[in-house]
mmCIF file of C-alpha atoms in Angstrom:
data_model
loop_
_atom_site.group_PDB
_atom_site.id
_atom_site.type_symbol
_atom_site.label_atom_id
_atom_site.label_comp_id
_atom_site.label_asym_id
_atom_site.label_seq_id
_atom_site.Cartn_x
_atom_site.Cartn_y
_atom_site.Cartn_z
ATOM 1 C CA UNK M 20 -8.361 -22.365 -19.732
ATOM 2 C CA UNK M 21 -4.670 -22.984 -19.217
ATOM 3 C CA UNK M 22 -3.851 -25.919 -16.993
ATOM 4 C CA UNK M 23 -7.506 -26.953 -16.450
ATOM 5 C CA UNK M 24 -8.453 -30.643 -16.432
ATOM 6 C CA UNK M 25 -11.842 -32.289 -16.534
ATOM 7 C CA UNK M 26 -13.379 -33.606 -13.319
ATOM 8 C CA UNK M 27 -13.527 -32.345 -9.747
ATOM 9 C CA UNK M 28 -10.535 -34.052 -8.118
ATOM 10 C CA UNK M 29 -7.536 -31.961 -7.114
ATOM 11 C CA UNK M 30 -5.106 -31.587 -9.987
ATOM 12 C CA UNK M 31 -1.355 -31.162 -9.785
ATOM 13 C CA UNK M 32 0.333 -29.225 -12.547
ATOM 14 C CA UNK M 33 4.078 -29.070 -13.262
ATOM 15 C CA UNK M 34 6.423 -29.227 -10.256
ATOM 16 C CA UNK M 35 5.013 -30.715 -7.022
ATOM 17 C CA UNK M 36 3.295 -28.278 -4.719
ATOM 18 C CA UNK M 37 0.857 -26.316 -6.906
ATOM 19 C CA UNK M 38 -2.566 -27.888 -6.709
ATOM 20 C CA UNK M 39 -6.082 -26.804 -7.588
ATOM 21 C CA UNK M 40 -9.473 -28.310 -8.252
ATOM 22 C CA UNK M 41 -10.889 -27.842 -11.760
ATOM 23 C CA UNK M 42 -14.317 -28.227 -10.167
ATOM 24 C CA UNK M 43 -13.764 -25.223 -7.926
ATOM 25 C CA UNK M 44 -12.488 -23.199 -10.849
ATOM 26 C CA UNK M 45 -15.510 -24.042 -12.975
ATOM 27 C CA UNK M 46 -17.808 -23.140 -10.067
ATOM 28 C CA UNK M 47 -16.247 -19.697 -9.637
ATOM 29 C CA UNK M 48 -16.519 -19.080 -13.374
ATOM 30 C CA UNK M 49 -20.181 -20.137 -13.410
ATOM 31 C CA UNK M 50 -21.034 -17.777 -10.543
ATOM 32 C CA UNK M 51 -18.806 -14.757 -11.058
ATOM 33 C CA UNK M 52 -18.773 -14.427 -14.830
ATOM 34 C CA UNK M 53 -22.483 -13.591 -15.329
ATOM 35 C CA UNK M 54 -22.468 -11.513 -12.138
ATOM 36 C CA UNK M 55 -19.590 -9.347 -13.354
ATOM 37 C CA UNK M 56 -21.054 -9.024 -16.835
ATOM 38 C CA UNK M 57 -24.268 -7.725 -15.273
ATOM 39 C CA UNK M 58 -22.723 -5.535 -12.591
ATOM 40 C CA UNK M 59 -19.960 -3.779 -14.505
ATOM 41 C CA UNK M 60 -19.570 -2.119 -17.858
ATOM 42 C CA UNK M 61 -16.381 -2.826 -19.800
ATOM 43 C CA UNK M 62 -13.815 -0.983 -21.849
ATOM 44 C CA UNK M 63 -11.176 -3.642 -22.497
ATOM 45 C CA UNK M 64 -8.115 -3.172 -24.632
ATOM 46 C CA UNK M 65 -5.040 -5.240 -25.468
ATOM 47 C CA UNK M 66 -6.341 -8.700 -24.559
ATOM 48 C CA UNK M 67 -4.175 -10.117 -27.324
ATOM 49 C CA UNK M 68 -1.095 -9.177 -25.288
ATOM 50 C CA UNK M 69 -1.951 -11.846 -22.686
ATOM 51 C CA UNK M 70 -0.237 -15.127 -23.719
ATOM 52 C CA UNK M 71 -2.681 -18.007 -24.084
ATOM 53 C CA UNK M 72 -0.367 -20.536 -22.454
ATOM 54 C CA UNK M 73 2.794 -20.801 -20.386
ATOM 55 C CA UNK M 74 3.752 -19.180 -17.117
ATOM 56 C CA UNK M 75 3.098 -15.440 -17.202
ATOM 57 C CA UNK M 76 2.999 -12.587 -14.707
ATOM 58 C CA UNK M 77 0.239 -9.990 -14.898
ATOM 59 C CA UNK M 78 1.520 -6.861 -13.134
ATOM 60 C CA UNK M 79 -1.208 -4.301 -12.464
ATOM 61 C CA UNK M 80 -1.924 -1.079 -10.621
ATOM 62 C CA UNK M 81 -4.114 -1.262 -7.499
ATOM 63 C CA UNK M 82 -6.716 1.447 -6.846
ATOM 64 C CA UNK M 83 -9.500 -0.377 -5.002
ATOM 65 C CA UNK M 84 -10.207 -3.497 -2.991
ATOM 66 C CA UNK M 85 -12.693 -4.378 -5.753
ATOM 67 C CA UNK M 86 -10.312 -4.233 -8.715
ATOM 68 C CA UNK M 87 -9.071 -7.850 -8.318
ATOM 69 C CA UNK M 88 -12.490 -9.026 -9.528
ATOM 70 C CA UNK M 89 -12.496 -6.656 -12.505
ATOM 71 C CA UNK M 90 -8.936 -7.662 -13.387
ATOM 72 C CA UNK M 91 -9.691 -11.370 -12.972
ATOM 73 C CA UNK M 92 -12.653 -10.992 -15.332
ATOM 74 C CA UNK M 93 -10.450 -9.314 -17.940
ATOM 75 C CA UNK M 94 -7.757 -11.979 -17.664
ATOM 76 C CA UNK M 95 -10.246 -14.842 -17.848
ATOM 77 C CA UNK M 96 -11.878 -13.396 -20.971
ATOM 78 C CA UNK M 97 -8.341 -13.094 -22.395
ATOM 79 C CA UNK M 98 -7.956 -16.869 -22.134
ATOM 80 C CA UNK M 99 -6.329 -17.443 -18.729
ATOM 81 C CA UNK M 100 -7.443 -18.386 -15.212
ATOM 82 C CA UNK M 101 -5.959 -15.893 -12.702
ATOM 83 C CA UNK M 102 -3.944 -17.000 -9.678
ATOM 84 C CA UNK M 103 -3.507 -14.364 -6.978
ATOM 85 C CA UNK M 104 -1.203 -14.045 -4.012
ATOM 86 C CA UNK M 105 -3.677 -13.391 -1.173
ATOM 87 C CA UNK M 106 -3.292 -12.632 2.532
ATOM 88 C CA UNK M 107 -3.064 -15.867 4.493
ATOM 89 C CA UNK M 108 -5.821 -14.744 6.878
ATOM 90 C CA UNK M 109 -8.336 -14.902 4.013
ATOM 91 C CA UNK M 110 -7.738 -18.644 3.790
ATOM 92 C CA UNK M 111 -9.109 -18.969 7.337
ATOM 93 C CA UNK M 112 -12.500 -17.494 6.383
ATOM 94 C CA UNK M 113 -15.179 -20.162 6.197
ATOM 95 C CA UNK M 114 -16.108 -21.202 2.642
ATOM 96 C CA UNK M 115 -14.113 -18.329 1.124
ATOM 97 C CA UNK M 116 -10.906 -20.005 2.260
ATOM 98 C CA UNK M 117 -12.051 -23.248 0.648
ATOM 99 C CA UNK M 118 -12.652 -21.387 -2.614
ATOM 100 C CA UNK M 119 -9.173 -19.849 -2.497
ATOM 101 C CA UNK M 120 -7.488 -23.177 -1.812
ATOM 102 C CA UNK M 121 -9.614 -25.042 -4.327
ATOM 103 C CA UNK M 122 -8.855 -22.621 -7.163
ATOM 104 C CA UNK M 123 -5.108 -22.667 -6.459
ATOM 105 C CA UNK M 124 -4.647 -19.190 -5.029
ATOM 106 C CA UNK M 125 -1.413 -18.666 -3.075
ATOM 107 C CA UNK M 126 -1.350 -17.557 0.596
ATOM 108 C CA UNK M 127 1.021 -14.796 1.664
ATOM 109 C CA UNK M 128 2.215 -15.000 5.271
ATOM 110 C CA UNK M 129 3.248 -11.479 6.141
ATOM 111 C CA UNK M 130 5.634 -10.696 8.993
ATOM 112 C CA UNK M 131 6.244 -14.346 9.828
ATOM 113 C CA UNK M 132 8.823 -17.075 9.353
ATOM 114 C CA UNK M 133 6.655 -18.418 6.510
ATOM 115 C CA UNK M 134 6.776 -15.211 4.446
ATOM 116 C CA UNK M 135 9.189 -16.763 1.921
ATOM 117 C CA UNK M 136 6.752 -19.598 1.203
ATOM 118 C CA UNK M 137 4.646 -17.347 -1.034
ATOM 119 C CA UNK M 138 7.547 -16.695 -3.395
ATOM 120 C CA UNK M 139 8.428 -20.388 -3.448
ATOM 121 C CA UNK M 140 4.831 -21.318 -4.282
ATOM 122 C CA UNK M 141 4.593 -18.508 -6.840
ATOM 123 C CA UNK M 142 7.685 -19.840 -8.592
ATOM 124 C CA UNK M 143 6.175 -23.325 -8.691
ATOM 125 C CA UNK M 144 2.944 -21.927 -10.120
ATOM 126 C CA UNK M 145 4.805 -20.108 -12.887
ATOM 127 C CA UNK M 146 6.805 -23.190 -13.773
ATOM 128 C CA UNK M 147 3.506 -25.087 -13.859
ATOM 129 C CA UNK M 148 2.274 -22.684 -16.541
ATOM 130 C CA UNK M 149 -0.076 -20.570 -14.419
ATOM 131 C CA UNK M 150 -1.092 -16.949 -14.946
ATOM 132 C CA UNK M 151 0.127 -15.214 -11.795
ATOM 133 C CA UNK M 152 -1.405 -11.894 -10.736
ATOM 134 C CA UNK M 153 0.863 -9.349 -9.055
ATOM 135 C CA UNK M 154 0.165 -5.940 -7.574
ATOM 136 C CA UNK M 155 3.757 -4.664 -7.351
ATOM 137 C CA UNK M 156 2.702 -1.707 -5.172
ATOM 138 C CA UNK M 157 1.861 -4.173 -2.404
ATOM 139 C CA UNK M 158 -1.376 -2.385 -1.469
ATOM 140 C CA UNK M 159 -3.895 0.026 -2.907
ATOM 141 C CA UNK M 160 -2.190 3.221 -3.978
ATOM 142 C CA UNK M 161 -1.845 6.015 -1.438
ATOM 143 C CA UNK M 162 -1.182 8.575 -4.162
ATOM 144 C CA UNK M 163 -3.793 11.334 -3.687
ATOM 145 C CA UNK M 164 -4.551 11.293 -7.438
ATOM 146 C CA UNK M 165 -4.564 7.462 -7.617
ATOM 147 C CA UNK M 166 -1.464 7.103 -9.789
ATOM 148 C CA UNK M 167 0.721 4.040 -9.163
ATOM 149 C CA UNK M 168 3.235 4.199 -6.336
ATOM 150 C CA UNK M 169 6.777 2.885 -6.401
ATOM 151 C CA UNK M 170 6.726 -0.901 -6.691
ATOM 152 C CA UNK M 171 8.069 -3.735 -4.614
ATOM 153 C CA UNK M 172 10.468 -6.149 -6.258
ATOM 154 C CA UNK M 173 8.635 -9.494 -6.006
ATOM 155 C CA UNK M 174 7.282 -9.553 -9.573
ATOM 156 C CA UNK M 175 10.653 -8.614 -11.048
ATOM 157 C CA UNK M 176 12.398 -11.270 -8.975
ATOM 158 C CA UNK M 177 9.961 -13.960 -10.142
ATOM 159 C CA UNK M 178 10.274 -12.906 -13.775
ATOM 160 C CA UNK M 179 14.068 -12.832 -13.800
ATOM 161 C CA UNK M 180 14.340 -16.074 -11.860
ATOM 162 C CA UNK M 181 11.896 -18.095 -13.978
ATOM 163 C CA UNK M 182 12.075 -16.339 -17.345
ATOM 164 C CA UNK M 183 8.323 -15.698 -17.270
ATOM 165 C CA UNK M 184 6.995 -12.751 -19.253
ATOM 166 C CA UNK M 185 5.611 -9.729 -17.397
ATOM 167 C CA UNK M 186 2.496 -8.264 -18.997
ATOM 168 C CA UNK M 187 1.743 -4.759 -17.660
ATOM 169 C CA UNK M 188 -1.935 -4.032 -17.060
ATOM 170 C CA UNK M 189 -3.676 -0.841 -15.962
ATOM 171 C CA UNK M 190 -7.250 -0.569 -14.723
ATOM 172 C CA UNK M 191 -9.475 2.407 -13.982
ATOM 173 C CA UNK M 192 -13.004 2.639 -12.610
ATOM 174 C CA UNK M 193 -12.989 0.310 -9.602
ATOM 175 C CA UNK M 194 -12.355 3.313 -7.341
ATOM 176 C CA UNK M 195 -15.833 4.593 -8.226
ATOM 177 C CA UNK M 196 -17.426 1.278 -7.283
ATOM 178 C CA UNK M 197 -15.546 0.881 -4.006
ATOM 179 C CA UNK M 198 -13.034 3.572 -2.993
ATOM 180 C CA UNK M 199 -10.133 2.400 -0.880
ATOM 181 C CA UNK M 200 -11.156 2.968 2.742
ATOM 182 C CA UNK M 201 -7.614 3.830 3.851
ATOM 183 C CA UNK M 202 -6.861 6.191 0.975
ATOM 184 C CA UNK M 203 -5.510 9.708 1.307
ATOM 185 C CA UNK M 204 -7.988 12.340 2.454
ATOM 186 C CA UNK M 205 -6.997 14.822 -0.219
ATOM 187 C CA UNK M 206 -6.934 15.115 -3.998
ATOM 188 C CA UNK M 207 -9.051 12.714 -6.036
ATOM 189 C CA UNK M 208 -8.834 10.055 -3.323
ATOM 190 C CA UNK M 209 -10.195 12.468 -0.739
ATOM 191 C CA UNK M 210 -13.152 13.408 -2.938
ATOM 192 C CA UNK M 211 -14.470 9.829 -3.119
ATOM 193 C CA UNK M 212 -17.251 8.748 -0.801
ATOM 194 C CA UNK M 213 -16.326 5.603 1.093
ATOM 195 C CA UNK M 214 -18.513 2.515 0.765
ATOM 196 C CA UNK M 215 -19.856 0.441 -2.133
ATOM 197 C CA UNK M 216 -21.637 2.273 -4.960
ATOM 198 C CA UNK M 217 -22.958 -0.158 -7.619
ATOM 199 C CA UNK M 218 -25.390 2.395 -9.053
ATOM 200 C CA UNK M 219 -25.217 3.918 -11.503
ATOM 201 C CA UNK M 220 -23.472 1.024 -13.247
ATOM 202 C CA UNK M 221 -19.715 1.536 -13.307
ATOM 203 C CA UNK M 222 -17.475 0.976 -16.313
ATOM 204 C CA UNK M 223 -14.212 -0.868 -15.741
ATOM 205 C CA UNK M 224 -11.466 0.220 -18.099
ATOM 206 C CA UNK M 225 -8.632 -2.288 -18.432
ATOM 207 C CA UNK M 226 -5.712 -2.279 -20.844
ATOM 208 C CA UNK M 227 -2.880 -4.791 -21.274
ATOM 209 C CA UNK M 228 0.369 -3.766 -22.913
ATOM 210 C CA UNK M 229 3.032 -5.897 -24.574
ATOM 211 C CA UNK M 230 5.378 -7.772 -22.217
ATOM 212 C CA UNK M 231 7.947 -5.572 -20.505
ATOM 213 C CA UNK M 232 11.397 -5.983 -22.047
ATOM 214 C CA UNK M 233 13.636 -7.190 -19.221
ATOM 215 C CA UNK M 234 16.290 -8.710 -21.483
ATOM 216 C CA UNK M 235 18.990 -6.275 -20.352
ATOM 217 C CA UNK M 236 18.854 -7.850 -16.878
ATOM 218 C CA UNK M 237 19.393 -11.417 -18.112
ATOM 219 C CA UNK M 238 22.393 -13.030 -16.453
ATOM 220 C CA UNK M 239 22.818 -10.262 -13.875
ATOM 221 C CA UNK M 240 22.858 -11.112 -10.172
ATOM 222 C CA UNK M 241 19.468 -10.620 -8.548
ATOM 223 C CA UNK M 242 20.777 -7.950 -6.213
ATOM 224 C CA UNK M 243 18.986 -4.851 -4.968
ATOM 225 C CA UNK M 244 20.160 -2.668 -7.841
ATOM 226 C CA UNK M 245 19.022 -5.097 -10.548
ATOM 227 C CA UNK M 246 15.658 -5.792 -8.937
ATOM 228 C CA UNK M 247 15.025 -2.104 -8.328
ATOM 229 C CA UNK M 248 15.761 -1.187 -11.942
ATOM 230 C CA UNK M 249 13.615 -4.022 -13.334
ATOM 231 C CA UNK M 250 10.765 -3.086 -10.998
ATOM 232 C CA UNK M 251 10.962 0.542 -12.088
ATOM 233 C CA UNK M 252 10.674 -0.594 -15.726
ATOM 234 C CA UNK M 253 7.559 -2.608 -14.889
ATOM 235 C CA UNK M 254 5.950 0.252 -12.961
ATOM 236 C CA UNK M 255 6.763 2.727 -15.730
ATOM 237 C CA UNK M 256 4.930 0.511 -18.237
ATOM 238 C CA UNK M 257 1.885 0.224 -15.955
ATOM 239 C CA UNK M 258 1.826 3.972 -15.314
ATOM 240 C CA UNK M 259 2.045 4.800 -19.022
ATOM 241 C CA UNK M 260 -0.920 2.512 -19.721
ATOM 242 C CA UNK M 261 -2.924 4.156 -16.949
ATOM 243 C CA UNK M 262 -2.156 7.561 -18.433
ATOM 244 C CA UNK M 263 -3.582 6.280 -21.727
ATOM 245 C CA UNK M 264 -6.756 5.060 -20.006
ATOM 246 C CA UNK M 265 -7.235 8.308 -18.098
ATOM 247 C CA UNK M 266 -6.216 10.568 -20.961
ATOM 248 C CA UNK M 267 -3.841 12.364 -18.597
ATOM 249 C CA UNK M 268 -0.111 12.862 -18.220
ATOM 250 C CA UNK M 269 1.256 10.765 -15.336
ATOM 251 C CA UNK M 270 3.505 12.389 -12.732
ATOM 252 C CA UNK M 271 7.203 12.400 -13.601
ATOM 253 C CA UNK M 272 8.120 10.864 -10.238
ATOM 254 C CA UNK M 273 5.969 8.112 -8.696
ATOM 255 C CA UNK M 274 4.508 8.500 -5.233
ATOM 256 C CA UNK M 275 6.777 6.849 -2.654
ATOM 257 C CA UNK M 276 4.572 5.896 0.271
ATOM 258 C CA UNK M 277 7.440 4.737 2.476
ATOM 259 C CA UNK M 278 9.282 8.005 1.904
ATOM 260 C CA UNK M 279 6.155 10.006 2.718
ATOM 261 C CA UNK M 280 5.625 8.017 5.912
ATOM 262 C CA UNK M 281 9.234 8.634 6.909
ATOM 263 C CA UNK M 282 8.865 12.364 6.223
ATOM 264 C CA UNK M 283 5.684 12.473 8.292
ATOM 265 C CA UNK M 284 7.388 10.599 11.116
ATOM 266 C CA UNK M 285 10.282 13.030 11.131
ATOM 267 C CA UNK M 286 7.914 16.000 11.009
ATOM 268 C CA UNK M 287 5.972 14.583 13.958
ATOM 269 C CA UNK M 288 9.210 14.064 15.882
ATOM 270 C CA UNK M 289 10.290 17.619 15.053
ATOM 271 C CA UNK M 290 6.936 18.968 16.210
ATOM 272 C CA UNK M 291 7.195 16.943 19.404
ATOM 273 C CA UNK M 292 10.765 18.150 19.948
ATOM 274 C CA UNK M 293 9.648 21.733 19.321
ATOM 275 C CA UNK M 294 6.796 21.378 21.781
ATOM 276 C CA UNK M 295 9.198 19.911 24.342
ATOM 277 C CA UNK M 296 11.667 22.752 23.764
ATOM 278 C CA UNK M 297 8.874 25.297 24.193
ATOM 279 C CA UNK M 298 7.794 23.628 27.415
ATOM 280 C CA UNK M 299 11.372 23.548 28.732
ATOM 281 C CA UNK M 300 11.853 27.196 27.786
ATOM 282 C CA UNK M 301 8.634 28.068 29.592
ATOM 283 C CA UNK M 302 9.748 26.231 32.710
ATOM 284 C CA UNK M 303 13.144 27.921 32.542
ATOM 285 C CA UNK M 304 11.509 31.333 32.244
ATOM 286 C CA UNK M 305 9.326 30.551 35.246
ATOM 287 C CA UNK M 306 12.380 29.423 37.210
ATOM 288 C CA UNK M 307 14.253 32.638 36.359
ATOM 289 C CA UNK M 308 11.275 34.713 37.409
ATOM 290 C CA UNK M 309 11.059 32.803 40.685
ATOM 291 C CA UNK M 310 14.783 33.316 41.239
ATOM 292 C CA UNK M 311 14.483 37.074 40.740
ATOM 293 C CA UNK M 312 11.621 37.174 43.182
ATOM 294 C CA UNK M 313 13.609 35.190 45.752
ATOM 295 C CA UNK M 314 16.604 37.517 45.396
ATOM 296 C CA UNK M 315 14.417 40.535 45.861
ATOM 297 C CA UNK M 316 12.998 38.982 49.001
ATOM 298 C CA UNK M 317 16.116 40.008 50.996
ATOM 299 C CA UNK M 318 15.313 43.734 50.651
ATOM 300 C CA UNK M 319 11.570 43.596 51.102
ATOM 301 C CA UNK M 320 9.526 42.364 54.024
ATOM 302 C CA UNK M 321 8.449 38.728 54.001
ATOM 303 C CA UNK M 322 5.017 39.874 55.021
ATOM 304 C CA UNK M 323 3.542 43.330 54.820
ATOM 305 C CA UNK M 324 1.064 43.789 57.589
ATOM 306 C CA UNK M 325 -1.564 46.472 57.979
ATOM 307 C CA UNK M 326 0.486 48.340 60.593
ATOM 308 C CA UNK M 327 3.229 49.185 58.143
ATOM 309 C CA UNK M 328 6.786 48.064 57.728
ATOM 310 C CA UNK M 329 7.637 48.079 61.413
ATOM 311 C CA UNK M 330 5.149 45.359 62.099
ATOM 312 C CA UNK M 331 6.838 43.217 59.441
ATOM 313 C CA UNK M 332 9.772 42.452 61.722
ATOM 314 C CA UNK M 333 12.197 45.089 60.695
ATOM 315 C CA UNK M 334 12.649 48.827 61.091
ATOM 316 C CA UNK M 335 14.811 51.293 59.334
ATOM 317 C CA UNK M 336 17.994 52.227 61.181
ATOM 318 C CA UNK M 337 17.529 55.351 63.269
ATOM 319 C CA UNK M 338 20.311 57.919 63.367
ATOM 320 C CA UNK M 339 22.219 58.010 66.659
ATOM 321 C CA UNK M 340 21.849 61.053 68.816
ATOM 322 C CA UNK M 341 24.895 63.287 68.856
ATOM 323 C CA UNK M 342 27.047 63.102 72.008
ATOM 324 C CA UNK M 343 26.513 66.073 74.152
#
């Protein structure tokens, strides 16, 4: 495997900062490889598109919390050891955190002052010749039909900054093994039963395409426009490959989760505003009705007793007797 050395001591590859233990890597291979061969069926295509050496980015769609294992298996059998960017909290889990650190995985510190460290470490890993795994969507897809969403720009930034190739990869089947527990409750996603379903044995379809051509962005400033366009090219390549795997035509416009959330927020605010307006209108109507009743109170008795209007404190004016 690329970058692997004999022995169990920590190894440092390329620029300072990216370390891993070949012993840990060999241990994970010894355990996971036969397990995955036994657990999952395979339909693998395009393994020759994964470069055998040098820093490379694998950019893939994300449909299940189980697809990193299926993708890692594909990449390893293509000749590379996968390095993921994983949530920093996973590194705090006993034993599992040791495995992540030992195999050279990269922690991502979200919503903190250390968030930029992941990109710095990812750049070092690429320059060290590692095979870096990216899910540009940032999370499992929220598209109801499980098509890729719009992507985030991290993979494009790394590729344009380091010159590393971006190999688009699409996978299909992991959603049947372990549907995403926070997926949409409609469409294909809504039809999947949550939980883990190893039986009957699931087939993992994975396809790698040729590297995405990003040459037209060479030399351009890494501003929002450039990164957005390069990211869209990467996501388009992934989506086309997924369409090939599924034998379906992908949607013309990718699902934009942030836009959908914003639309839902605005709709909720509009509903709340409408409910408030209805409540205010109801109170106003009640106030008007009370005002009418109060105004009418000057011409009617305050209290109508059983003895008739005279007992209510007023009597009709009697005509004066004519002067004799």
